[in-house]
mmCIF file of C-alpha atoms in Angstrom:
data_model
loop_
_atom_site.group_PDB
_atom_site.id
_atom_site.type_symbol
_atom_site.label_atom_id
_atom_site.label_comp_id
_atom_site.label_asym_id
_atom_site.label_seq_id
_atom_site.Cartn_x
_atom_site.Cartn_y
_atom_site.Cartn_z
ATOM 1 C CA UNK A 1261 -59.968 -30.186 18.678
ATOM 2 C CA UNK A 1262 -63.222 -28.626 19.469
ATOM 3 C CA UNK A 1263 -61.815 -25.157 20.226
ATOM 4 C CA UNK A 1264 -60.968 -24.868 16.319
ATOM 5 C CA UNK A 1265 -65.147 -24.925 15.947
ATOM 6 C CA UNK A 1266 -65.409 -27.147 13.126
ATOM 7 C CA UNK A 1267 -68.440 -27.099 11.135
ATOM 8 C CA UNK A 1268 -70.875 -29.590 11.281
ATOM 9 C CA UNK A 1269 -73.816 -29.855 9.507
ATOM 10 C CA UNK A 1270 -77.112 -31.686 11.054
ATOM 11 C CA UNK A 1271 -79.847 -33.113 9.003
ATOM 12 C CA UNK A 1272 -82.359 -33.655 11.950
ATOM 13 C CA UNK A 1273 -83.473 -32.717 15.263
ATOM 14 C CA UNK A 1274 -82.056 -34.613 17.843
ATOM 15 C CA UNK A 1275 -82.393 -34.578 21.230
ATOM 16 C CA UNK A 1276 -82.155 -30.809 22.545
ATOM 17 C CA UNK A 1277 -79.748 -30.650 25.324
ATOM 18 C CA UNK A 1278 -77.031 -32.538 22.332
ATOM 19 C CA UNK A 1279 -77.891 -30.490 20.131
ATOM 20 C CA UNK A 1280 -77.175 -27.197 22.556
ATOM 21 C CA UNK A 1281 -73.710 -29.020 23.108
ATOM 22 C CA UNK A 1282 -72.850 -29.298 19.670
ATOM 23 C CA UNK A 1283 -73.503 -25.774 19.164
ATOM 24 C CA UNK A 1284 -71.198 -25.135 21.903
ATOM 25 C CA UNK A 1285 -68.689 -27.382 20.627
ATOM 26 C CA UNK A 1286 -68.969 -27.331 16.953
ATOM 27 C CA UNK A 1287 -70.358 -24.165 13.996
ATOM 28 C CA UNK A 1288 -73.508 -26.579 13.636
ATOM 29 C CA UNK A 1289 -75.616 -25.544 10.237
ATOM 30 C CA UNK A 1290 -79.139 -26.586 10.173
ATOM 31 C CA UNK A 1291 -80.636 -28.661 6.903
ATOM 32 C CA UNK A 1292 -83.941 -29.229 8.450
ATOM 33 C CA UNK A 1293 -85.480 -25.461 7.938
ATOM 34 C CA UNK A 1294 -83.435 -25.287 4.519
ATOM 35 C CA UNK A 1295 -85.913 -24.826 1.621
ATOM 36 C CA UNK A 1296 -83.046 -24.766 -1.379
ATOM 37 C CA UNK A 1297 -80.035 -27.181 -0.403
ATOM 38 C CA UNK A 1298 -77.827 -25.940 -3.281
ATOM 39 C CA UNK A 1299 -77.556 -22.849 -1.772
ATOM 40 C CA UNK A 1300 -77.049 -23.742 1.674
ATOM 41 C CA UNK A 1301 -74.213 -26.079 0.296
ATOM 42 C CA UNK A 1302 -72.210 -23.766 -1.587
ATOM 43 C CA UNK A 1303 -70.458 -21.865 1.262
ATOM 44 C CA UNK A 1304 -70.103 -24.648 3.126
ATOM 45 C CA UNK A 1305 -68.539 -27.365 0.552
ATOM 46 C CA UNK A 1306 -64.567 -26.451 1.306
ATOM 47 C CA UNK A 1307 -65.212 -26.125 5.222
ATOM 48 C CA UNK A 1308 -67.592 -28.736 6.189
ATOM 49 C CA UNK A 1309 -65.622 -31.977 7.538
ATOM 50 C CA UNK A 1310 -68.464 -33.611 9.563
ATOM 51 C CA UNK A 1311 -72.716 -34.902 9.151
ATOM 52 C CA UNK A 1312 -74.864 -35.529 11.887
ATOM 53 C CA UNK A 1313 -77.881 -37.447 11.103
ATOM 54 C CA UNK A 1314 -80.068 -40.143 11.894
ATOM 55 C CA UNK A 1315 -81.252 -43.498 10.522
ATOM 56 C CA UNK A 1316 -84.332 -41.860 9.707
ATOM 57 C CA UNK A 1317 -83.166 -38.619 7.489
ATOM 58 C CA UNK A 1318 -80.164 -40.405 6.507
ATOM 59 C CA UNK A 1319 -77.434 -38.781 3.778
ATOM 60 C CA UNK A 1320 -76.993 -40.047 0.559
ATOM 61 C CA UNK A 1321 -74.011 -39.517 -2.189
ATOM 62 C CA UNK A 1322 -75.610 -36.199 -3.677
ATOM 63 C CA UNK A 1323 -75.144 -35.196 -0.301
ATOM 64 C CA UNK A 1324 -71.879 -36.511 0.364
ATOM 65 C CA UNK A 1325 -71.071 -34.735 -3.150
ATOM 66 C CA UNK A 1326 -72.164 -31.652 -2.145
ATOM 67 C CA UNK A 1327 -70.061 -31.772 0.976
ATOM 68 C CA UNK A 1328 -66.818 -33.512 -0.685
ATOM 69 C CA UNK A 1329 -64.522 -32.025 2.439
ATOM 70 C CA UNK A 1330 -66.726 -34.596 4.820
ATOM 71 C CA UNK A 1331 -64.567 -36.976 6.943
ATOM 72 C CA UNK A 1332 -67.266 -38.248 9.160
ATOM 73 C CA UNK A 1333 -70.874 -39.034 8.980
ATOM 74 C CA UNK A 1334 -72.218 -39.820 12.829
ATOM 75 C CA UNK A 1335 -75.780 -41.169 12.729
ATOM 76 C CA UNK A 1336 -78.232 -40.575 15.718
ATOM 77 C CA UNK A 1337 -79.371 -43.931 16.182
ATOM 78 C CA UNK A 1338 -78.745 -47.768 16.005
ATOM 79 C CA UNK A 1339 -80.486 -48.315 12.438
ATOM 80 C CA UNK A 1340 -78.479 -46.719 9.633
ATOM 81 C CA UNK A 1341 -80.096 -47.918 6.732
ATOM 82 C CA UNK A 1342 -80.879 -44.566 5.274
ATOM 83 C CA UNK A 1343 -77.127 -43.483 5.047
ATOM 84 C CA UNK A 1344 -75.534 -44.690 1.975
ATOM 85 C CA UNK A 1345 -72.273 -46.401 3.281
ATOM 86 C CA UNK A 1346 -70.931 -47.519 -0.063
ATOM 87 C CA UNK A 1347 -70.970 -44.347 -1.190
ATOM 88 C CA UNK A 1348 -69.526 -43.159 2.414
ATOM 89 C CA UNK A 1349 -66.714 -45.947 1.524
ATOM 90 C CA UNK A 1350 -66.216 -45.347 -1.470
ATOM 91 C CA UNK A 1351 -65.031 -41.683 -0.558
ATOM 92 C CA UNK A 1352 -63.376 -42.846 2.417
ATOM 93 C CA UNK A 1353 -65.767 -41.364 5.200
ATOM 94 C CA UNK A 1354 -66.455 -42.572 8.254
ATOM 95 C CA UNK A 1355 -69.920 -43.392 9.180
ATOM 96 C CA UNK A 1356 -70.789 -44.379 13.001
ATOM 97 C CA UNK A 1357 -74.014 -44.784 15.127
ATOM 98 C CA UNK A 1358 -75.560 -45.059 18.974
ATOM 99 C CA UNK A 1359 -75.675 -48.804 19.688
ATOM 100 C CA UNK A 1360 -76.002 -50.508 22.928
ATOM 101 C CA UNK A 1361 -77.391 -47.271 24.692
ATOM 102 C CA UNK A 1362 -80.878 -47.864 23.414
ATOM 103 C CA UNK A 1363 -81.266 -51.514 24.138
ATOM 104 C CA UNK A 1364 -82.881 -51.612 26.713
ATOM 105 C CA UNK A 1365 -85.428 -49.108 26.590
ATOM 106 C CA UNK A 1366 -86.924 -50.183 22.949
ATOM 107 C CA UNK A 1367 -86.796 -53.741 24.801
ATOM 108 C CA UNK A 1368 -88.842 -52.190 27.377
ATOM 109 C CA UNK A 1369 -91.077 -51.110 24.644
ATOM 110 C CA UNK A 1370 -91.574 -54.001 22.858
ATOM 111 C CA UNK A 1371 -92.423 -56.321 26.073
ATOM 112 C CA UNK A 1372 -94.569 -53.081 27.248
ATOM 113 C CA UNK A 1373 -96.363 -53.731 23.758
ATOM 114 C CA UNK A 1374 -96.726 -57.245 24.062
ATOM 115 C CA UNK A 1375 -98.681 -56.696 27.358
ATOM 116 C CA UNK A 1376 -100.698 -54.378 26.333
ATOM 117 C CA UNK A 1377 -102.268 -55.591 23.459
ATOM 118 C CA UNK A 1378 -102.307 -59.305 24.805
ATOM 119 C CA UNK A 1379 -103.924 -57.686 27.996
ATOM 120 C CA UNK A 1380 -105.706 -54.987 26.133
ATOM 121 C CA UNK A 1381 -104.171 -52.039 28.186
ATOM 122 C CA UNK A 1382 -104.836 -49.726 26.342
ATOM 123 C CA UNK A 1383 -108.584 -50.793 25.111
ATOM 124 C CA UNK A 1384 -109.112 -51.049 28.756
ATOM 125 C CA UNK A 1385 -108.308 -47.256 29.329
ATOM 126 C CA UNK A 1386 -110.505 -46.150 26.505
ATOM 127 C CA UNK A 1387 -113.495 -48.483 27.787
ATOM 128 C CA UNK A 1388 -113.290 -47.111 31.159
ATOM 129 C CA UNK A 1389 -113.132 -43.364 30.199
ATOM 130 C CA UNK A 1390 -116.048 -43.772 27.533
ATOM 131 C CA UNK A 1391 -118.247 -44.822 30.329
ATOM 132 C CA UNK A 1392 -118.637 -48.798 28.737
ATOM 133 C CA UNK A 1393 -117.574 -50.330 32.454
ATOM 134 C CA UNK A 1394 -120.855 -48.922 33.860
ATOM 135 C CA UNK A 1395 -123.232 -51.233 30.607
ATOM 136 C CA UNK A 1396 -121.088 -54.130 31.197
ATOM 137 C CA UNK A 1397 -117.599 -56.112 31.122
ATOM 138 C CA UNK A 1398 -114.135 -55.606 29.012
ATOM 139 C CA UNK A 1399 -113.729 -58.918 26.648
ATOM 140 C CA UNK A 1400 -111.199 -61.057 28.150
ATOM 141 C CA UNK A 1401 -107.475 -60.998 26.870
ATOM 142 C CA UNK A 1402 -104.771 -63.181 26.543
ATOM 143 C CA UNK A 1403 -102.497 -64.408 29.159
ATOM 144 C CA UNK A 1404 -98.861 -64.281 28.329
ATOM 145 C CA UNK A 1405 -97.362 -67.348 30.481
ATOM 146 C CA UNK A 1406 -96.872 -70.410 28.160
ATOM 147 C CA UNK A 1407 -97.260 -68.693 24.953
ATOM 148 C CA UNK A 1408 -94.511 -68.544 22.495
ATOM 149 C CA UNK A 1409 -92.686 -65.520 21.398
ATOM 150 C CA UNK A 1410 -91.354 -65.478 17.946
ATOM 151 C CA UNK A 1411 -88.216 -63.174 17.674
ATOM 152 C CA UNK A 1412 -87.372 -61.633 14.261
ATOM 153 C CA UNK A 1413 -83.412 -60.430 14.212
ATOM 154 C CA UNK A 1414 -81.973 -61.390 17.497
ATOM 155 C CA UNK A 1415 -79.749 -58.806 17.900
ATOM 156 C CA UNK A 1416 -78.849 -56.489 20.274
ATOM 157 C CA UNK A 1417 -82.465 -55.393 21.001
ATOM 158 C CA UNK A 1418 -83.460 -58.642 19.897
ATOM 159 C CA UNK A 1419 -81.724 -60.774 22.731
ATOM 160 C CA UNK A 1420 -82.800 -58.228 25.234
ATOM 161 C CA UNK A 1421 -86.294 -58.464 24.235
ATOM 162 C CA UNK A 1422 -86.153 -62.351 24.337
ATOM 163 C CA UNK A 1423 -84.221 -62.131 28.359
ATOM 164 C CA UNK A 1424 -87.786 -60.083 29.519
ATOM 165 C CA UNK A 1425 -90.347 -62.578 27.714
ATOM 166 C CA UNK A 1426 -88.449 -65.521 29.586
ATOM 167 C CA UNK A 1427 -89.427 -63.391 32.594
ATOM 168 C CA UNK A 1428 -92.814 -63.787 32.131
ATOM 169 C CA UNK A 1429 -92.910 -67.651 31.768
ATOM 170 C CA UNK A 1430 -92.710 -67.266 27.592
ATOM 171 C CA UNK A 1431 -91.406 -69.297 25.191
ATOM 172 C CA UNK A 1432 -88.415 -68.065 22.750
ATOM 173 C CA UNK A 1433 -87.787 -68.707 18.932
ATOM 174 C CA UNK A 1434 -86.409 -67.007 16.351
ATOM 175 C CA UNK A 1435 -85.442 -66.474 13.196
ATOM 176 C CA UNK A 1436 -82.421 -64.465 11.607
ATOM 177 C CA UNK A 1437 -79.787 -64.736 8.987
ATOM 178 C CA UNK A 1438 -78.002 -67.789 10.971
ATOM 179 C CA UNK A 1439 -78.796 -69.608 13.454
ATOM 180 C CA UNK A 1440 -77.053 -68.780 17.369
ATOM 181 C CA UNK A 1441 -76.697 -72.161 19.162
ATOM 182 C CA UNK A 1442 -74.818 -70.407 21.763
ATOM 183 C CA UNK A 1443 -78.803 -69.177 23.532
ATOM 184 C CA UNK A 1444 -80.809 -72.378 23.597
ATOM 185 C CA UNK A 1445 -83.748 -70.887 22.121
ATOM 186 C CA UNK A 1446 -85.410 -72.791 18.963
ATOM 187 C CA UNK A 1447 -84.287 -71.153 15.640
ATOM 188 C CA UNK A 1448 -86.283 -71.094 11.903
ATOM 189 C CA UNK A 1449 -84.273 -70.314 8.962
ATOM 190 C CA UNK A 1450 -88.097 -69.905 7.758
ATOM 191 C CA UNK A 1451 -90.404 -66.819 8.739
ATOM 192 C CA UNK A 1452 -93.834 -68.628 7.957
ATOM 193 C CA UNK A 1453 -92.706 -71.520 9.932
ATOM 194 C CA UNK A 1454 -91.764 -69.261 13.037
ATOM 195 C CA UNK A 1455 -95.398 -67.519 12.219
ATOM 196 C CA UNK A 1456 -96.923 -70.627 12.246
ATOM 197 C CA UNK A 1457 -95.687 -71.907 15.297
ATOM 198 C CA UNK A 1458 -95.788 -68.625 17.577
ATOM 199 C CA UNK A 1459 -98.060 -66.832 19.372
ATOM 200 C CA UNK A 1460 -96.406 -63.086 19.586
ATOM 201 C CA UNK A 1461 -94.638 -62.372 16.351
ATOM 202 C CA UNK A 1462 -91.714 -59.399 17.868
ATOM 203 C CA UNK A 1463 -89.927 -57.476 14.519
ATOM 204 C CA UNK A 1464 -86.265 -56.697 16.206
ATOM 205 C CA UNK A 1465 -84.795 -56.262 12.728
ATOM 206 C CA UNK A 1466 -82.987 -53.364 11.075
ATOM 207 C CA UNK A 1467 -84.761 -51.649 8.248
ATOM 208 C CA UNK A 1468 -83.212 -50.938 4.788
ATOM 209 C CA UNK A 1469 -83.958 -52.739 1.306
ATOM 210 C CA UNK A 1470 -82.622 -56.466 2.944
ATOM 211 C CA UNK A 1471 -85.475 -56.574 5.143
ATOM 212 C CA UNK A 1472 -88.607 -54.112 3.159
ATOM 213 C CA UNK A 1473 -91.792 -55.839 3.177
ATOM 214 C CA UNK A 1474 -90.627 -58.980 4.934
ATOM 215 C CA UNK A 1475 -93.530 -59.909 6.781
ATOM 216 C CA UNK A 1476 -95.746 -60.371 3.838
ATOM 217 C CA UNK A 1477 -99.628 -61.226 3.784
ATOM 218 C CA UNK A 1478 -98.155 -64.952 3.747
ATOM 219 C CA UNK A 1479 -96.458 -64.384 6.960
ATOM 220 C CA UNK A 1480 -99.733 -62.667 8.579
ATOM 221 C CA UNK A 1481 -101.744 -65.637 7.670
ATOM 222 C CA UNK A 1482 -99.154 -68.322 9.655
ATOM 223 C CA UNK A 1483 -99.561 -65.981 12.338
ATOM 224 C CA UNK A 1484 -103.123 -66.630 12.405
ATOM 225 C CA UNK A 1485 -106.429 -65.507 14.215
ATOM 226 C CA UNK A 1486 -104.730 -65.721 17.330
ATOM 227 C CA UNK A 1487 -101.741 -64.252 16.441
ATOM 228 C CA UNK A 1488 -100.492 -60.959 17.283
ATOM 229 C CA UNK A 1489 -97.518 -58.692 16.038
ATOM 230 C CA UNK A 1490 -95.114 -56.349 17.676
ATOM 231 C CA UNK A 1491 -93.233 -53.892 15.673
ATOM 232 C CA UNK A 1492 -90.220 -52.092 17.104
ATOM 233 C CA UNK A 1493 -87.976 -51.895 14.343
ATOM 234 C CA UNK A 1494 -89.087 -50.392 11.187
ATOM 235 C CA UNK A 1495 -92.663 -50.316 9.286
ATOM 236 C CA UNK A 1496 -90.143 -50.908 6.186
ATOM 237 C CA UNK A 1497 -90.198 -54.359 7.627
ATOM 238 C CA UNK A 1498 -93.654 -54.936 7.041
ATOM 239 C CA UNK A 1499 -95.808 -55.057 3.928
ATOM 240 C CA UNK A 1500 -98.470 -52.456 5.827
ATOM 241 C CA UNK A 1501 -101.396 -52.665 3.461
ATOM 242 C CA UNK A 1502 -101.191 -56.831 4.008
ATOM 243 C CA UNK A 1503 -101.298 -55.675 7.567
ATOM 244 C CA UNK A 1504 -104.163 -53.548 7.501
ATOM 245 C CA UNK A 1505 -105.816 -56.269 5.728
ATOM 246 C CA UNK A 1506 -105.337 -58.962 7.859
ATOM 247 C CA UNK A 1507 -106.422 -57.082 10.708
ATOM 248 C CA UNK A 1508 -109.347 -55.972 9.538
ATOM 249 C CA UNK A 1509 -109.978 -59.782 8.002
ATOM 250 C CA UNK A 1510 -109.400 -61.035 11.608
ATOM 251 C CA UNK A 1511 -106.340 -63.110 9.863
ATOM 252 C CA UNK A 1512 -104.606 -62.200 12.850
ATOM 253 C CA UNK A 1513 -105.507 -61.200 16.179
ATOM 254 C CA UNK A 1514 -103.744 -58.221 17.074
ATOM 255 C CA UNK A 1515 -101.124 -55.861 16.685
ATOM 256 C CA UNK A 1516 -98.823 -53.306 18.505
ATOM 257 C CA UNK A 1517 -96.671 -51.201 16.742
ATOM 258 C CA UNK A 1518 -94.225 -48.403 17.370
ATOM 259 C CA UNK A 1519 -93.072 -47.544 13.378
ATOM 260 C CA UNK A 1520 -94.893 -47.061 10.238
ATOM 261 C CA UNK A 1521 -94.328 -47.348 6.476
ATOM 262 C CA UNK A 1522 -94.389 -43.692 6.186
ATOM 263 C CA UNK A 1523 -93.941 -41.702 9.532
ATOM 264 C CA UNK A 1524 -95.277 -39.620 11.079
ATOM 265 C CA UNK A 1525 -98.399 -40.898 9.225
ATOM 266 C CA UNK A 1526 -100.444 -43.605 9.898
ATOM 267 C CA UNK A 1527 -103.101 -45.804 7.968
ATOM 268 C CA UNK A 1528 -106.262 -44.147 9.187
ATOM 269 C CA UNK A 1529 -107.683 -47.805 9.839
ATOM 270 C CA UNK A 1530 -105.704 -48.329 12.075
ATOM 271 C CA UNK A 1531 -106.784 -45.872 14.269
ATOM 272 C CA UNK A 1532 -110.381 -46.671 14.480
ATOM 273 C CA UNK A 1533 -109.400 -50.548 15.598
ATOM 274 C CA UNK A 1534 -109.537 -51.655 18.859
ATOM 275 C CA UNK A 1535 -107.272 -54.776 18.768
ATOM 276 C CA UNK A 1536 -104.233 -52.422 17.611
ATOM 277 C CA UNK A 1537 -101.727 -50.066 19.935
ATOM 278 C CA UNK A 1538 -99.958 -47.123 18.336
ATOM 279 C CA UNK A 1539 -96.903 -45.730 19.324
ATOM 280 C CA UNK A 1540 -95.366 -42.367 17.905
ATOM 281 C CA UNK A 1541 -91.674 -43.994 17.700
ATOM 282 C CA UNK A 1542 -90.797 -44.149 21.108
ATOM 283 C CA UNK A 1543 -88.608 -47.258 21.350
ATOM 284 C CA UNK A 1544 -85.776 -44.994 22.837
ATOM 285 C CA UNK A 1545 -87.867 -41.692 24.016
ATOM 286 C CA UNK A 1546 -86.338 -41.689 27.605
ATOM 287 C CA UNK A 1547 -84.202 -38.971 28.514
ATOM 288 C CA UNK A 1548 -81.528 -41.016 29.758
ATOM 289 C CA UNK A 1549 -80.922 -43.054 26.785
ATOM 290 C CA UNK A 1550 -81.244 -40.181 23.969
ATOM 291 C CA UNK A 1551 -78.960 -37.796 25.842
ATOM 292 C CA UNK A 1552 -76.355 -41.147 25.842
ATOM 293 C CA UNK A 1553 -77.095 -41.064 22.136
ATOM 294 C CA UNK A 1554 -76.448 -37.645 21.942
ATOM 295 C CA UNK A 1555 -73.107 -38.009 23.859
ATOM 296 C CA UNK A 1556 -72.197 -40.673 21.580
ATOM 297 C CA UNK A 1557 -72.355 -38.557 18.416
ATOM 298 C CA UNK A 1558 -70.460 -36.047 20.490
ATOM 299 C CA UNK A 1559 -67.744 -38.603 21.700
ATOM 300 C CA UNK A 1560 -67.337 -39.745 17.889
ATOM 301 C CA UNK A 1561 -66.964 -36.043 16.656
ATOM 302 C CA UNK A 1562 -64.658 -35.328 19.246
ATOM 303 C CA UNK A 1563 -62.466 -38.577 18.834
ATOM 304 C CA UNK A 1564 -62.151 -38.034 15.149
ATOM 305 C CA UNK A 1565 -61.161 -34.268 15.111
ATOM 306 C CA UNK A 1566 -58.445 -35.320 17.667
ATOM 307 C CA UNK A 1567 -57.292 -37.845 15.635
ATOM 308 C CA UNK A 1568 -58.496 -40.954 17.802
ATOM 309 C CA UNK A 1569 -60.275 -43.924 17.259
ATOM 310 C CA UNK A 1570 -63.522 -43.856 16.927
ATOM 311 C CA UNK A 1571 -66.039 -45.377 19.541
ATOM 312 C CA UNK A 1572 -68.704 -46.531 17.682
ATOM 313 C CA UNK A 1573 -67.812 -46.996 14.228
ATOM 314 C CA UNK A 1574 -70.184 -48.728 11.534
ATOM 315 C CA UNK A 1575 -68.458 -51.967 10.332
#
């Protein structure tokens, strides 16, 4: 029940009007300021029964260790990579996460992405507010109907991603761990071969060691001069320095991307190129859908201290 003020302890920032409602609900203690963990542990190890986190900050099993009383580990997010859930099964806590809230807006993202470097958006803005309209015209970009769209994980975000390209007159494939029959779209159990044959490369894909450094420099070359990549997911997911590289090589032709390797920074050469958009990690940013993410990890908390089933939990 959440008048007995159970204490909770949160790894991260989340999104602020949760986080006021788990202090209202819960005793929250914050890791984020902590400068010596062992000694914010101690008085908490026999009391604490519940982790908030995110995919991002994650908790591991020294963590889990340190907090043997925890029951439940709710994750602030879809991805959950960075939360060790053998160890979490192995002493019989419950992990869960946000999905289905965030679909659509990180879809929104990664077709907004798509536009904008095929249309050069954003290259556009900077030309016109550096004064270049007024010594001549914008190079021409790329026009999205008829091209081919090369899905990576169609998942959740994946398939929503793929539903707004159609919308736009593009073609689908994709590749992933099986194929789906069930959508019609073409499927590649081979990522050069998908690379090779698209035009818009889209990373959907959850992060974690499975999927580090998949799109190699080998990928980036069957994407080719013409080719550009979108990155929602995770900059795990790509091998960044091949990336840099193949940008700067004009191996391929563009790129948009909303995650890095090592957030919040980002490869300085990046910045200075005008065939690449960067995004802070905004796939979900809207109010809407990270206060539903916050009510999920409030809804889970709730259902387990009342003994009911969970909503949302990690399989």
């Amino acid at each position: 029940m959440a008048d007995a003020k159970h204490d909770v302890v949160i790894v991260t920032p989340i999104y602020a009007p949760s986080l006021q409602r788990l202090d209202e609900l819960f005793t929250l203690h914050r890791l984020w300021d902590v400068k010596d963990r062992a000694a914010f542990y101690a008085p908490l190890a026999s009391k604490v029964r519940a982790i908030g986190s995110s995919g991002h900050a994650g908790a591991d099993a020294a963590m889990m260790d340190a907090l043997p009383k925890t029951e439940i580990i709710t994750c602030f997010g879809v991805g959950y990579y960075a939360i060790d859930i053998a160890a979490a099964k192995a002493r019989r806590i419950a992990v869960t996460n946000t999905p289905d809230v965030l679909t659509d807006d990180v879809a929104d993202l990664a077709l907004g992405l798509l536009i904008d470097v095929a249309r050069r958006i954003s290259r556009g803005d900077r030309f016109v507010r550096a004064g270049g309209w007024l010594k001549g015209s914008l190079e021409f970009g790329t026009a999205l109907k008829g091209k081919k769209v090369g899905i990576v994980g169609l998942g959740r975000i994946g398939h929503a991603t793929a539903k707004r390209a159609e919308a736009f007159g593009m073609e689908i494939l994709y590749h992933g761990r099986r194929p789906q029959p069930e959508v019609g779209y073409r499927y590649y159990p081979d990522l050069i071969g998908l690379a090779r044959d698209c035009d818009f490369l889209v990373l959907t894909l959850p992060g974690g060691p499975e999927t580090r450094n998949l799109v190699t420099a080998d990928v980036l070359a069957a994407l080719g001069p013409q080719g550009m990549l979108i990155n929602v997911a995770r900059g795990s997911t790509v091998d960044e320095p091949a990336l840099v590289a193949a940008l700067k090589s004009g191996a391929i032709g563009g790129a948009a991307l909303d995650v890095f390797a090592d957030e919040p920074r980002v490869p300085a050469e990046l910045m200075g190129m005008d065939n690449v958009v960067l995004q802070p990690h905004v796939g979900s940013a809207t109010h809407g859908t990270r206060g539903a993410m916050g009510q999920l990890v409030i809804d889970n908390l709730l259902a387990h201290f009342a003994g009911k089933p969970l909503l949302t939990r990690v399989a």
